[in-house]
Tab-separated table of C-alpha atoms in Angstrom:
chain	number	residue	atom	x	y	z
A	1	UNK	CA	4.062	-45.939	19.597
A	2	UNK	CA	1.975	-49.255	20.457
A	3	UNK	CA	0.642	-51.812	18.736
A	4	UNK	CA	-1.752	-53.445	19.824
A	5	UNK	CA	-3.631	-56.623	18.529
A	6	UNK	CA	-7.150	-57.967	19.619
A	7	UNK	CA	-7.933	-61.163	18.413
A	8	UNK	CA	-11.029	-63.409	18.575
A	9	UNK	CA	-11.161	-67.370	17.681
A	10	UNK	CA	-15.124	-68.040	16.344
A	11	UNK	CA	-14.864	-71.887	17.399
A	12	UNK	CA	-17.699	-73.845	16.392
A	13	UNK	CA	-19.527	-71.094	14.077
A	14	UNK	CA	-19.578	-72.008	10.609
A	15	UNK	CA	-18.974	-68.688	8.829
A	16	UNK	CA	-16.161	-67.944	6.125
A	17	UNK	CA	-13.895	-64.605	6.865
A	18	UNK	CA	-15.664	-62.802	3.938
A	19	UNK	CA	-19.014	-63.703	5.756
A	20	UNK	CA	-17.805	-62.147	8.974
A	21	UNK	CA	-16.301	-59.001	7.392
A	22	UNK	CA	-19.397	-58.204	5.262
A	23	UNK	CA	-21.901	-57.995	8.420
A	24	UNK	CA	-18.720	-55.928	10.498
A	25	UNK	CA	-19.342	-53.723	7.531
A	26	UNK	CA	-22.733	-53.430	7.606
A	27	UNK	CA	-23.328	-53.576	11.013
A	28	UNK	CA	-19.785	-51.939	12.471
A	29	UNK	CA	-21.218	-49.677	15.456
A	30	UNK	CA	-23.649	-52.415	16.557
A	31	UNK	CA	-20.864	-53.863	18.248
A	32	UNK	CA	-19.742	-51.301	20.343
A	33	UNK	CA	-20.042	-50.565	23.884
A	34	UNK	CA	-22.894	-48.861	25.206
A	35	UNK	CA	-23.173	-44.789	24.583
A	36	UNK	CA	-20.753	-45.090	21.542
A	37	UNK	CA	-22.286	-43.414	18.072
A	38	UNK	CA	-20.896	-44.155	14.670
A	39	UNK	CA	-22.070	-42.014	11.813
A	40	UNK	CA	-20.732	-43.016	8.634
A	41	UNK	CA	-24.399	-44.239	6.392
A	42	UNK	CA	-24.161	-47.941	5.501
A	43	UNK	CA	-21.013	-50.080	5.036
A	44	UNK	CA	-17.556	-49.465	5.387
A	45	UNK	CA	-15.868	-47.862	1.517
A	46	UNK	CA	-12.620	-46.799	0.834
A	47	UNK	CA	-12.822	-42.597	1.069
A	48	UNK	CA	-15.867	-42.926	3.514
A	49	UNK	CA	-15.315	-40.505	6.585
A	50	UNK	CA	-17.369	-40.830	9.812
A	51	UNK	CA	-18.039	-38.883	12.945
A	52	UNK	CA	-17.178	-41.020	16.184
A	53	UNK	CA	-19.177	-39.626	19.348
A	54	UNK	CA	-17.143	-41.567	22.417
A	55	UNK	CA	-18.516	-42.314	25.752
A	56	UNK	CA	-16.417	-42.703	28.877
A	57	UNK	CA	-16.321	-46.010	31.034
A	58	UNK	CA	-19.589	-47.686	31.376
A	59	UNK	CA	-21.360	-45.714	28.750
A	60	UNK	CA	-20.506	-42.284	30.900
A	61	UNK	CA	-21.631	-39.346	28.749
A	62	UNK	CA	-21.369	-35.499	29.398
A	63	UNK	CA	-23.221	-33.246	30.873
A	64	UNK	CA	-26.843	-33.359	29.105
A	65	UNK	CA	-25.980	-36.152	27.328
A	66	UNK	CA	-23.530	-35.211	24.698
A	67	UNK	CA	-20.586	-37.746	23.953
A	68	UNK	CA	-17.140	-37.051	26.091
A	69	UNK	CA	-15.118	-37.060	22.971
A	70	UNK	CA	-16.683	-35.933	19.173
A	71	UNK	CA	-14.008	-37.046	16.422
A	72	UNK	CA	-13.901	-39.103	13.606
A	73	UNK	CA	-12.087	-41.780	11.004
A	74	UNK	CA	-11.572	-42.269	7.850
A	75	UNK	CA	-12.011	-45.291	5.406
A	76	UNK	CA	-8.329	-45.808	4.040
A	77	UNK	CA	-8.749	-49.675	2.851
A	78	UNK	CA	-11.476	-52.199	2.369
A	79	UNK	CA	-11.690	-55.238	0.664
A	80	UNK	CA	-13.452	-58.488	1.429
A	81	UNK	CA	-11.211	-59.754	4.694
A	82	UNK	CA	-10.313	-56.707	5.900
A	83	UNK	CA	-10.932	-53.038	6.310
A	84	UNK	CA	-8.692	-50.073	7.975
A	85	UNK	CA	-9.149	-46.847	9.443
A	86	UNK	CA	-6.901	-43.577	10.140
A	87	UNK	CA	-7.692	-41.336	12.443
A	88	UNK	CA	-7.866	-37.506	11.756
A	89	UNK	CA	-6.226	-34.419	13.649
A	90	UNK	CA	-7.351	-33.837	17.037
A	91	UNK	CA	-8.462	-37.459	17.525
A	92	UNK	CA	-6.787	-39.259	20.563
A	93	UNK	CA	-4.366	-41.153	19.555
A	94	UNK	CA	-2.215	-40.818	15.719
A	95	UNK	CA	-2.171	-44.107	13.849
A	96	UNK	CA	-4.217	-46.689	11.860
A	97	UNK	CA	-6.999	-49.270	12.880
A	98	UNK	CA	-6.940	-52.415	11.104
A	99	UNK	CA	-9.920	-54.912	11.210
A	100	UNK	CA	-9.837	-58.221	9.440
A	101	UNK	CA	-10.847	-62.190	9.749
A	102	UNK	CA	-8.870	-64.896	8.687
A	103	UNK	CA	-8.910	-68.768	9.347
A	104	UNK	CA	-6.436	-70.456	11.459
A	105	UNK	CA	-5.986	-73.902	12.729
A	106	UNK	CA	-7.872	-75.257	15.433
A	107	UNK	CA	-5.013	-76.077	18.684
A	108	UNK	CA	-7.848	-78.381	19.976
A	109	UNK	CA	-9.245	-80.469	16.879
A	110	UNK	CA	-7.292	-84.126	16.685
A	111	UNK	CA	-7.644	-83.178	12.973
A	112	UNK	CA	-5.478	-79.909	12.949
A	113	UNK	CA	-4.496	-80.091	9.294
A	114	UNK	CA	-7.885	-79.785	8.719
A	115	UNK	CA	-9.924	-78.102	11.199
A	116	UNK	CA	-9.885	-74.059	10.703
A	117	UNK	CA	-11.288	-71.923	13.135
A	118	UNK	CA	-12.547	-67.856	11.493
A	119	UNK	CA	-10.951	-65.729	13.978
A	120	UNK	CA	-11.485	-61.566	14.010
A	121	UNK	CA	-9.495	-59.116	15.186
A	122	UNK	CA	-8.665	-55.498	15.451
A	123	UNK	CA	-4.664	-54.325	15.053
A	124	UNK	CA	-4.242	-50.531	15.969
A	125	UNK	CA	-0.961	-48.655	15.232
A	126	UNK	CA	-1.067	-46.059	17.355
A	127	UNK	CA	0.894	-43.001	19.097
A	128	UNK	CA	-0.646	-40.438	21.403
A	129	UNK	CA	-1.430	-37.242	19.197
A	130	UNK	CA	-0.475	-34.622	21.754
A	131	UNK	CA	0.986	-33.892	25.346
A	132	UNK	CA	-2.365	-34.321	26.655
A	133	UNK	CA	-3.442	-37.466	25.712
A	134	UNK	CA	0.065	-38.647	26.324
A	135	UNK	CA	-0.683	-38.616	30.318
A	136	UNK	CA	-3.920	-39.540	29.676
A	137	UNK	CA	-2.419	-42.867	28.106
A	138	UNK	CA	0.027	-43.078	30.576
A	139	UNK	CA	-2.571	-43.061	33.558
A	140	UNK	CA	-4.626	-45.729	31.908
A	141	UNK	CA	-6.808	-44.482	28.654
A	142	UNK	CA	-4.990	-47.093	26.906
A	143	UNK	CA	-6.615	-49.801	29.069
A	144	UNK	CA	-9.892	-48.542	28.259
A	145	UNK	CA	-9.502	-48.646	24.156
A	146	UNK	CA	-8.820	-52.573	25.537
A	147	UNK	CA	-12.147	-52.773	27.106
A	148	UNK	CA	-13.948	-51.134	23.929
A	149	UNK	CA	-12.336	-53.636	21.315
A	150	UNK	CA	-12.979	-56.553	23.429
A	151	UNK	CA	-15.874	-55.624	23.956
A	152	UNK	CA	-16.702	-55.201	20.468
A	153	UNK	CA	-15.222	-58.495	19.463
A	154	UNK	CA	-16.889	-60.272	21.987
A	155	UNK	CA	-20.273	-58.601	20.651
A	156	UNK	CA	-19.201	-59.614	17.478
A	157	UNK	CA	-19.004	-63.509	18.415
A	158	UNK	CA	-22.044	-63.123	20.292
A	159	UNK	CA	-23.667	-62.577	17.094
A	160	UNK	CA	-22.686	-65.678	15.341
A	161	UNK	CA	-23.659	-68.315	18.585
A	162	UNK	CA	-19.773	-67.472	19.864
A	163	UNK	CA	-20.324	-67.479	23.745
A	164	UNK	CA	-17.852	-67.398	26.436
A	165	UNK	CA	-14.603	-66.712	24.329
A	166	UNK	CA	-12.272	-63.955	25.590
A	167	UNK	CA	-10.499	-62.051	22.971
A	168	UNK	CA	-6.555	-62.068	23.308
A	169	UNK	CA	-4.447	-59.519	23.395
A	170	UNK	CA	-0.752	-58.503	22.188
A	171	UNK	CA	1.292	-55.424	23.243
A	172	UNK	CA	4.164	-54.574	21.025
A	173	UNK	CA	5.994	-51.566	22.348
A	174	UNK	CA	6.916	-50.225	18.730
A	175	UNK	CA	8.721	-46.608	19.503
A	176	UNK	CA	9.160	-45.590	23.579
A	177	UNK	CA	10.339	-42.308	22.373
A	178	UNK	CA	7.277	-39.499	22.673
A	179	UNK	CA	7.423	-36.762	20.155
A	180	UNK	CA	7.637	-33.813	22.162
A	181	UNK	CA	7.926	-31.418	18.542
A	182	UNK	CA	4.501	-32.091	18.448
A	183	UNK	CA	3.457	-30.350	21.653
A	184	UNK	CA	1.262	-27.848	19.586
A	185	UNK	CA	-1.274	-30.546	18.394
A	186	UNK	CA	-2.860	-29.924	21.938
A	187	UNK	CA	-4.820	-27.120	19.742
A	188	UNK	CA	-6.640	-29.417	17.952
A	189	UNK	CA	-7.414	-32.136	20.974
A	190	UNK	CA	-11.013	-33.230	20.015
A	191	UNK	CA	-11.570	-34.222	23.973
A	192	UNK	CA	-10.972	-30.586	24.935
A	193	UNK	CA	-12.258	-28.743	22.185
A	194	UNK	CA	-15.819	-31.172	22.868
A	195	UNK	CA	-15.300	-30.163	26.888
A	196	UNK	CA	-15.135	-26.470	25.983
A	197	UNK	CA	-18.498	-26.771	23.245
A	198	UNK	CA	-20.922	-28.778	25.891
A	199	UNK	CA	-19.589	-26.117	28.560
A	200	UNK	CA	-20.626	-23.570	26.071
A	201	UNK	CA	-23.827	-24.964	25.647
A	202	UNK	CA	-26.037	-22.467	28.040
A	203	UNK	CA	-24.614	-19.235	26.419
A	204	UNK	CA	-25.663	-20.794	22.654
A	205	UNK	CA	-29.034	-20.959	24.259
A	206	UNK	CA	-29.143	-17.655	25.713
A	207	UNK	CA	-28.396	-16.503	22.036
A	208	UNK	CA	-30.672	-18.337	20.563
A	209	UNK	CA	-33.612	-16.734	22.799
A	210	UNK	CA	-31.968	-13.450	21.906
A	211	UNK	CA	-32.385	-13.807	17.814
């Protein structure tokens, strides 16, 4: 089990916390990485599920154009600084998604007692939900959920006139320990079970000519 934190200082841009978390909400997906979907309607509400549709690196779909991985979240928390996610069965990795905005002071004002700085940032709790994705982690999938958040925060202080700030990162190994007793969530794996439904895709079509 990992934690991982991704975390974004907003120097210069005048913009509260609540003021960043309200357009995240509104505007969540528009910050991802190209050939990412989020469909979830508008805003982010306690309750609210969504359906994810993932590319791979670089915006890499499947064959035809369908997403590599089709999964999905749901809304667990939101309030006005913050808003969290937990993934269902079958998606990649077991564990929460935490997104939030806070002010901190600013390391480089002469005035640090009073000069705040809005920073964002993601947190993710997370643990590999099967054998499967457990290699997959191992052999680097991990790094790439890096490049999507960082991505997305950088996105995100693109938007308010943020430009050349790198996100930081923070590894917490939480558990080493990998729950073998779980093997038999491999069943549900959304990557394989959306590999197996795009393969499908030419005998759906031959039955649909046949009806």
């Amino acid at each position: 089990m990992w934690q991982k934190t991704y975390r974004i200082r907003l120097s210069g841009a005048d913009v509260t916390p609540e003021q960043v978390i309200k357009l995240w909400k509104e505007n969540f997906a528009t910050f991802w990485p190209k050939g990412n979907r989020f469909f979830g309607g508008v805003g982010i509400e306690p309750g609210q599920v969504a359906v994810l549709n993932l590319a791979g690196p670089g915006g890499m779909n499947a064959p035809g154009g369908g997403p590599l991985i089709s999964t999905g979240i749901m809304v667990i928390y939101a309030d006005d600084e913050s808003f969290s996610f937990m993934t269902p069965q079958g998606h990649m990795f077991a564990g929460m998604i935490t997104f939030s905005a806070e002010r901190e002071t600013n390391p480089d004002s002469e005035a640090e007692q009073t000069a705040l700085t809005t920073c964002a940032q993601v947190q993710a709790l997370v643990r590999a939900s099967d054998p499967i994705y457990e290699i997959g982690f191992r052999l680097g999938l991990l790094k790439q959920e890096d490049v999507f958040w960082k991505y997305t925060l950088t996105a995100l202080a693109d938007f308010f006139g943020v430009h050349g700030e790198e996100p930081d990162l923070k590894i917490v190994l939480v558990d080493p320990k990998v729950q073998w007793a779980q093997a038999k969530n491999v069943w549900h794996n959304s990557a394989v079970r959306t590999g197996l439904y795009t393969l499908a895709a030419p005998v759906r079509w031959i039955r649909s000519q046949m009806n």
